[in-house]
Short mmCIF file of C-alpha atoms in Angstrom, two decimals:
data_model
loop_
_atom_site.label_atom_id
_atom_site.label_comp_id
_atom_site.label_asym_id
_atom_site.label_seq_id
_atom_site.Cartn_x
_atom_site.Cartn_y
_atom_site.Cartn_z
CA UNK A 8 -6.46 -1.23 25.48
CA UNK A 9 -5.88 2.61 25.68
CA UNK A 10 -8.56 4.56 23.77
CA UNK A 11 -7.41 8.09 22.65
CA UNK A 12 -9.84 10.23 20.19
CA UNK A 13 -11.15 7.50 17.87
CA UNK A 14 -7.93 5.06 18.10
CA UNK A 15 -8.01 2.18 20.36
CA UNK A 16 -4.39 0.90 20.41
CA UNK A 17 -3.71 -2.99 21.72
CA UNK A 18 0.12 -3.95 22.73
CA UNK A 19 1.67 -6.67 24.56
CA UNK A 20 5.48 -7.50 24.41
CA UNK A 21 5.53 -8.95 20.37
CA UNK A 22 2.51 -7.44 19.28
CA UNK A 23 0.83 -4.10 18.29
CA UNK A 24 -2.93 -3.47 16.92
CA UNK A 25 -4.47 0.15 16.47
CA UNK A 26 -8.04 0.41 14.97
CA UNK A 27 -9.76 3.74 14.16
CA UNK A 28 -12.93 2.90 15.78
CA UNK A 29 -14.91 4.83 14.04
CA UNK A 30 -14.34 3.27 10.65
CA UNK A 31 -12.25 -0.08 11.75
CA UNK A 32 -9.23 0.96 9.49
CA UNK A 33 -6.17 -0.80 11.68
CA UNK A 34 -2.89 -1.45 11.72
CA UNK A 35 -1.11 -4.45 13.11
CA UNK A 36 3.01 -5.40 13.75
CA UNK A 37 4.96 -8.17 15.09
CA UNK A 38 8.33 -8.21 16.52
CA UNK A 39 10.83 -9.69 14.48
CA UNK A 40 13.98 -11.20 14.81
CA UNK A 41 16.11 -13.75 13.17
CA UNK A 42 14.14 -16.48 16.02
CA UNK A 43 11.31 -15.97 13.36
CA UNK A 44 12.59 -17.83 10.34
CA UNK A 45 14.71 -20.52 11.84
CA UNK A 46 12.05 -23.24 11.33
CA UNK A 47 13.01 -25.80 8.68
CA UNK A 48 9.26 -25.38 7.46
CA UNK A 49 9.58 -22.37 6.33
CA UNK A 50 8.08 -22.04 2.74
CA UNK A 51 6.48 -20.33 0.19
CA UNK A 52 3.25 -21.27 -1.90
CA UNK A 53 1.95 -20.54 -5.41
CA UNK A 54 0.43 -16.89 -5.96
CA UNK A 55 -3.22 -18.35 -6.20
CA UNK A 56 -2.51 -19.65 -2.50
CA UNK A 57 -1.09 -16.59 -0.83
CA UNK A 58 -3.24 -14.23 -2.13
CA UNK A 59 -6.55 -16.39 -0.93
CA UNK A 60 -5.10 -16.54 2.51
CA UNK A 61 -4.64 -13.40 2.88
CA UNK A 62 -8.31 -12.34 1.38
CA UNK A 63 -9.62 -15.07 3.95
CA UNK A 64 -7.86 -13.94 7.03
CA UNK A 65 -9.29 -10.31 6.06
CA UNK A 66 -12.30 -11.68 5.68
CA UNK A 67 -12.58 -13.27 8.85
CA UNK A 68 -11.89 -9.87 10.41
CA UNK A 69 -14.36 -7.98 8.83
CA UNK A 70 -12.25 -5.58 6.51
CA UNK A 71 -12.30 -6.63 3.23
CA UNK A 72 -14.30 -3.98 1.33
CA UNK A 73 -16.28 -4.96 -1.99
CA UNK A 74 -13.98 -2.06 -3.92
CA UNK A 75 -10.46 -4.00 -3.01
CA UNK A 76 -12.08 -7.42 -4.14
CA UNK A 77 -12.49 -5.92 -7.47
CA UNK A 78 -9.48 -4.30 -7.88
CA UNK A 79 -5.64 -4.89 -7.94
CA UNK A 80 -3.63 -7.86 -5.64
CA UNK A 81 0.05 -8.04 -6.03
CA UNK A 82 2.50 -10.45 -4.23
CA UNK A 83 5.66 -8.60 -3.48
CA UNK A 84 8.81 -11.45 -1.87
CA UNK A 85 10.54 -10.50 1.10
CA UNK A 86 13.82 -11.66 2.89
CA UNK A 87 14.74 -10.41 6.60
CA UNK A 88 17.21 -7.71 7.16
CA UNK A 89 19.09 -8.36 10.84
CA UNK A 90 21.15 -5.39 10.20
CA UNK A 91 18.42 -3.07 10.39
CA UNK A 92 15.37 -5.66 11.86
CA UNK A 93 13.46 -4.88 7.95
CA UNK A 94 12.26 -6.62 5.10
CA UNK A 95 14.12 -6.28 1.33
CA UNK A 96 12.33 -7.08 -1.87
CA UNK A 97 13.65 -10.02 -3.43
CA UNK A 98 12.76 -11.18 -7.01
CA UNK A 99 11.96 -14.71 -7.08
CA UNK A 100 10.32 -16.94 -4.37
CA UNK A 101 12.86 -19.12 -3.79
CA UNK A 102 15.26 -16.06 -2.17
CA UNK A 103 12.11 -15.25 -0.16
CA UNK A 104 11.40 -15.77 3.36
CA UNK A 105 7.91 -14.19 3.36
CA UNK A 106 5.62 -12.15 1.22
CA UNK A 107 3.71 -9.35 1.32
CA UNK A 108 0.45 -9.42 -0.69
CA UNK A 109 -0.96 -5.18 -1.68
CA UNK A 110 -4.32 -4.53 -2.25
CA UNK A 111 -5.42 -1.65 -4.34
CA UNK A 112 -8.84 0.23 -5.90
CA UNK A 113 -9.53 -0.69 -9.39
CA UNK A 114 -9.39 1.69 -12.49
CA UNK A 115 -11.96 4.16 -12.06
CA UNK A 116 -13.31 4.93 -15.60
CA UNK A 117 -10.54 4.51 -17.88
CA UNK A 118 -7.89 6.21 -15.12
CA UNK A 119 -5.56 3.53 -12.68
CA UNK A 120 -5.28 4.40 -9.28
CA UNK A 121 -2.22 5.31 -7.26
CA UNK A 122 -1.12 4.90 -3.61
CA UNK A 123 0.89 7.49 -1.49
CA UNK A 124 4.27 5.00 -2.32
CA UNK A 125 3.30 3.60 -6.02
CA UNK A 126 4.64 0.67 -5.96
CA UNK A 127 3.29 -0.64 -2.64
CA UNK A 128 -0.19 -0.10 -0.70
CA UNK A 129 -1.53 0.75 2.13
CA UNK A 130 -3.68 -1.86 2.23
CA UNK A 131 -1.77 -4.88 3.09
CA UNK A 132 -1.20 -8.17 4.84
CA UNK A 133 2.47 -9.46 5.09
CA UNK A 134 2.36 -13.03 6.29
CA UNK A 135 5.15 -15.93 6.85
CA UNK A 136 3.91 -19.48 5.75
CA UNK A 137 5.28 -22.72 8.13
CA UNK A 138 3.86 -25.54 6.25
CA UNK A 139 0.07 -25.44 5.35
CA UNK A 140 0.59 -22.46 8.36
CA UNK A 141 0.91 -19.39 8.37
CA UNK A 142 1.35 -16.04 10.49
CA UNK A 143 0.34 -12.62 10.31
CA UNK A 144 3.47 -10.53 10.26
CA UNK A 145 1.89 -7.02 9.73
CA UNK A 146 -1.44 -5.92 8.03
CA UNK A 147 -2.85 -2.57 7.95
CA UNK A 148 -6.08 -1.47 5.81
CA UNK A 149 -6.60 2.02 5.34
CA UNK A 150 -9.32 2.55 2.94
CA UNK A 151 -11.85 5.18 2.65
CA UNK A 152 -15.60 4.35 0.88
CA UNK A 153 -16.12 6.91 -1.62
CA UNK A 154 -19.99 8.07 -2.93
CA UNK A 155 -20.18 7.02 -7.05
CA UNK A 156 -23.53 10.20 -7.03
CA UNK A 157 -21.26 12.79 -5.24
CA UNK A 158 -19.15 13.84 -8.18
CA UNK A 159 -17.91 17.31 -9.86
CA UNK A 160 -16.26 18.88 -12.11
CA UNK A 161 -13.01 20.91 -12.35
CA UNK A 162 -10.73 22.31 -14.47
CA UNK A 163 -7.33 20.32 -15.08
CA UNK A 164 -4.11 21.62 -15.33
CA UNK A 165 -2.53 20.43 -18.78
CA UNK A 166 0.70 18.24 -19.27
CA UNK A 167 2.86 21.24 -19.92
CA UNK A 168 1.49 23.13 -16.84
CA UNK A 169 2.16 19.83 -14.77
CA UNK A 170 5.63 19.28 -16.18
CA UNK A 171 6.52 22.52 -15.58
CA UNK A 172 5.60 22.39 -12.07
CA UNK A 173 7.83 19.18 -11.61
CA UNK A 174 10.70 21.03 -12.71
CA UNK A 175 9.99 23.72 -10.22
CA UNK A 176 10.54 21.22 -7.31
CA UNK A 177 6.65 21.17 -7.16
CA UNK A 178 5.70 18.17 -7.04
CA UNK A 179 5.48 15.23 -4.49
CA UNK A 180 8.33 12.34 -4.82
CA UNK A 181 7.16 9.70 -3.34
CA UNK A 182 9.67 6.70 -4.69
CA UNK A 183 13.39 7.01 -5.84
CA UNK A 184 16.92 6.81 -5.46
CA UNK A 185 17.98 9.16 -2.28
CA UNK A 186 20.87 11.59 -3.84
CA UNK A 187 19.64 10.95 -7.41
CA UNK A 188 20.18 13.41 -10.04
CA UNK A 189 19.04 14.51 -13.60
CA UNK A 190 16.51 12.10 -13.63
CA UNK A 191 15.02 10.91 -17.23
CA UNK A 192 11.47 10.88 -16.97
CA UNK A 193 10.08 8.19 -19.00
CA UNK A 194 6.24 8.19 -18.56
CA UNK A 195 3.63 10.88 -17.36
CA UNK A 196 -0.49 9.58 -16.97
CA UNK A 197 -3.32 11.13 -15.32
CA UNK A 198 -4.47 9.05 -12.55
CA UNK A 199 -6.43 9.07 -9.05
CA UNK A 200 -5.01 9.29 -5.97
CA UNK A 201 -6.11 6.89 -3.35
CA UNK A 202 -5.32 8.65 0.07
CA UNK A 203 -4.14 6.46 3.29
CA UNK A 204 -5.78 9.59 5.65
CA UNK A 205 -9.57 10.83 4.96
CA UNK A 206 -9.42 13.06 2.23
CA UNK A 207 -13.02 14.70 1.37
CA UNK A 208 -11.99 13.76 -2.44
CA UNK A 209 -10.59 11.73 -4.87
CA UNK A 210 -8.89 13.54 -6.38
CA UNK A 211 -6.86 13.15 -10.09
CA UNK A 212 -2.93 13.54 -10.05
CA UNK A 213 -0.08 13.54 -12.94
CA UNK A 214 2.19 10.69 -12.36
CA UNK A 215 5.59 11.28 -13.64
CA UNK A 216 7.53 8.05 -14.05
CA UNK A 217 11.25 7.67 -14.14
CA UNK A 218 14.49 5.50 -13.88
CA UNK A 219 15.92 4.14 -11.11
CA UNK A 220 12.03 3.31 -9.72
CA UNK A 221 11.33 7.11 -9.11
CA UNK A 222 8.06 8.22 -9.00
CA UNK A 223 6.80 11.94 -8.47
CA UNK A 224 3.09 13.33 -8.42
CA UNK A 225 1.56 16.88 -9.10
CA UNK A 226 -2.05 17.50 -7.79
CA UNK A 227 -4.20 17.88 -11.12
CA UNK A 228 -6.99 20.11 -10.35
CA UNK A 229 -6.14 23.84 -10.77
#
C-alpha cells in the first residue's frame, strides 16, 4: 500500500481501497465492464435480503456505526451503462442488474437529515448478486461521530431571508436538470446537513425542493 498523510490507498489491476487511517472511513471500486453481468445467474433478491447483506458485509469490516443502524436504508436499482462504463437508476428490479443500498443518520429531534447529493449517500455499498452470491461493486463510508453534550445555540436565518438568498444564486445546488430554467420550487424544510468531509458541526440548512429532482441548500445559521 502507499501511505500519504492519514490515507493508505490499496490498488491492483480491478480493484481500489483507500482508508483514512485515522478514523477507518474508506472507499472501495471495481472495474467494470460488460464481462461483469454476462452470468446467467445474475439476480436480484427481496429488499429485506439486500439490505441485510449489505449491513453484514459492513459488519464484518468493522464500519457499521450504531447511528446508521438506527437511521435510514434505501435500495436504489441499477443497470450498466457501456457507453460511458456507469450505472443508471432504473425503477423496478426486474430492469436491474445490481443495486445500490444508502445509508443515512436518522432524524435528529424532529429535523431529517440531508447528504451532500439528497437523494443518494455517502455511505454506501453497491453490490451485484450471482445466486445466493454476491460481490462488492463499490462501498464507501464516510461518517463522522458527533458529541449529543457539545451543543449551541445560534440564531437562524428565516424562510424569507433563505429564499431570498436562493434567488440571489446563493445557495448550493446539489441535484437537478443541467441547463434547467425557471424552476418551480415546490417544498422548503429546515434540516441538518450530514457532511462527507470533517466538519467541526452539524450544522442546520434550508432545503429547497423542486421539479425535475432539483434540490438546492442555503446554510441556516446567520
Amino acid at each position: 500500500h502507499k501511505l500519504v498523510g492519514k490515507t493508505a490507498t490499496f490498488v491492483d489491476e480491478t480493484k481500489t481501497l483507500t482508508i483514512d487511517i485515522s478514523n477507518f472511513n474508506f472507499k472501495f471500486d471495481r472495474k467494470v465492464d460488460n464481462a461483469l453481468f454476462a452470468s446467467s445467474q445474475l439476480t436480484i433478491p427481496s429488499k429485506t435480503v439486500i439490505e441485510n447483506k449489505a449491513v453484514d458485509f459492513l459488519k464484518k469490516i468493522g464500519r457499521y456505526p450504531d447511528e446508521l443502524g438506527k437511521g435510514t436504508v434505501n435500495v436504489i436499482y441499477l443497470k450498466y451503462n457501456p457507453s460511458n462504463e456507469n450505472f443508471v437508476n432504473v425503477e423496478k428490479s426486474s430492469q436491474a442488474q445490481l443495486v445500490e443500498i444508502d445509508f443515512g443518520r436518522p432524524d435528529i429531534d424532529t429535523f431529517k437529515v440531508v447528504t451532500p447529493k439528497f437523494f443518494t449517500s455517502q455511505n454506501y455499498v453497491v453490490m451485484l448478486f450471482q445466486g445466493t452470491d454476491f460481490q462488492i461493486i463499490k462501498s464507501q463510508i464516510s461518517f463522522f461521530e458527533k458529541s449529543e453534550e457539545q451543543i449551541g445555540t445560534y440564531r437562524v436565518k428565516t424562510g424569507e431571508e433563505a429564499w431570498s438568498e436562493l434567488n440571489s444564486g446563493l445557495g448550493f445546488v446539489v441535484a437537478g436538470t443541467q441547463g434547467q430554467k425557471n424552476i418551480v420550487i415546490k417544498s422548503m424544510e429546515l434540516r441538518y446537513f450530514d457532511p462527507d468531509i470533517y466538519q467541526n458541526y452539524l450544522q442546520p440548512v434550508y432545503v429547497f425542493l423542486g421539479e425535475g429532482n432539483f434540490a438546492a441548500y442555503i446554510p441556516a445559521v446567520k
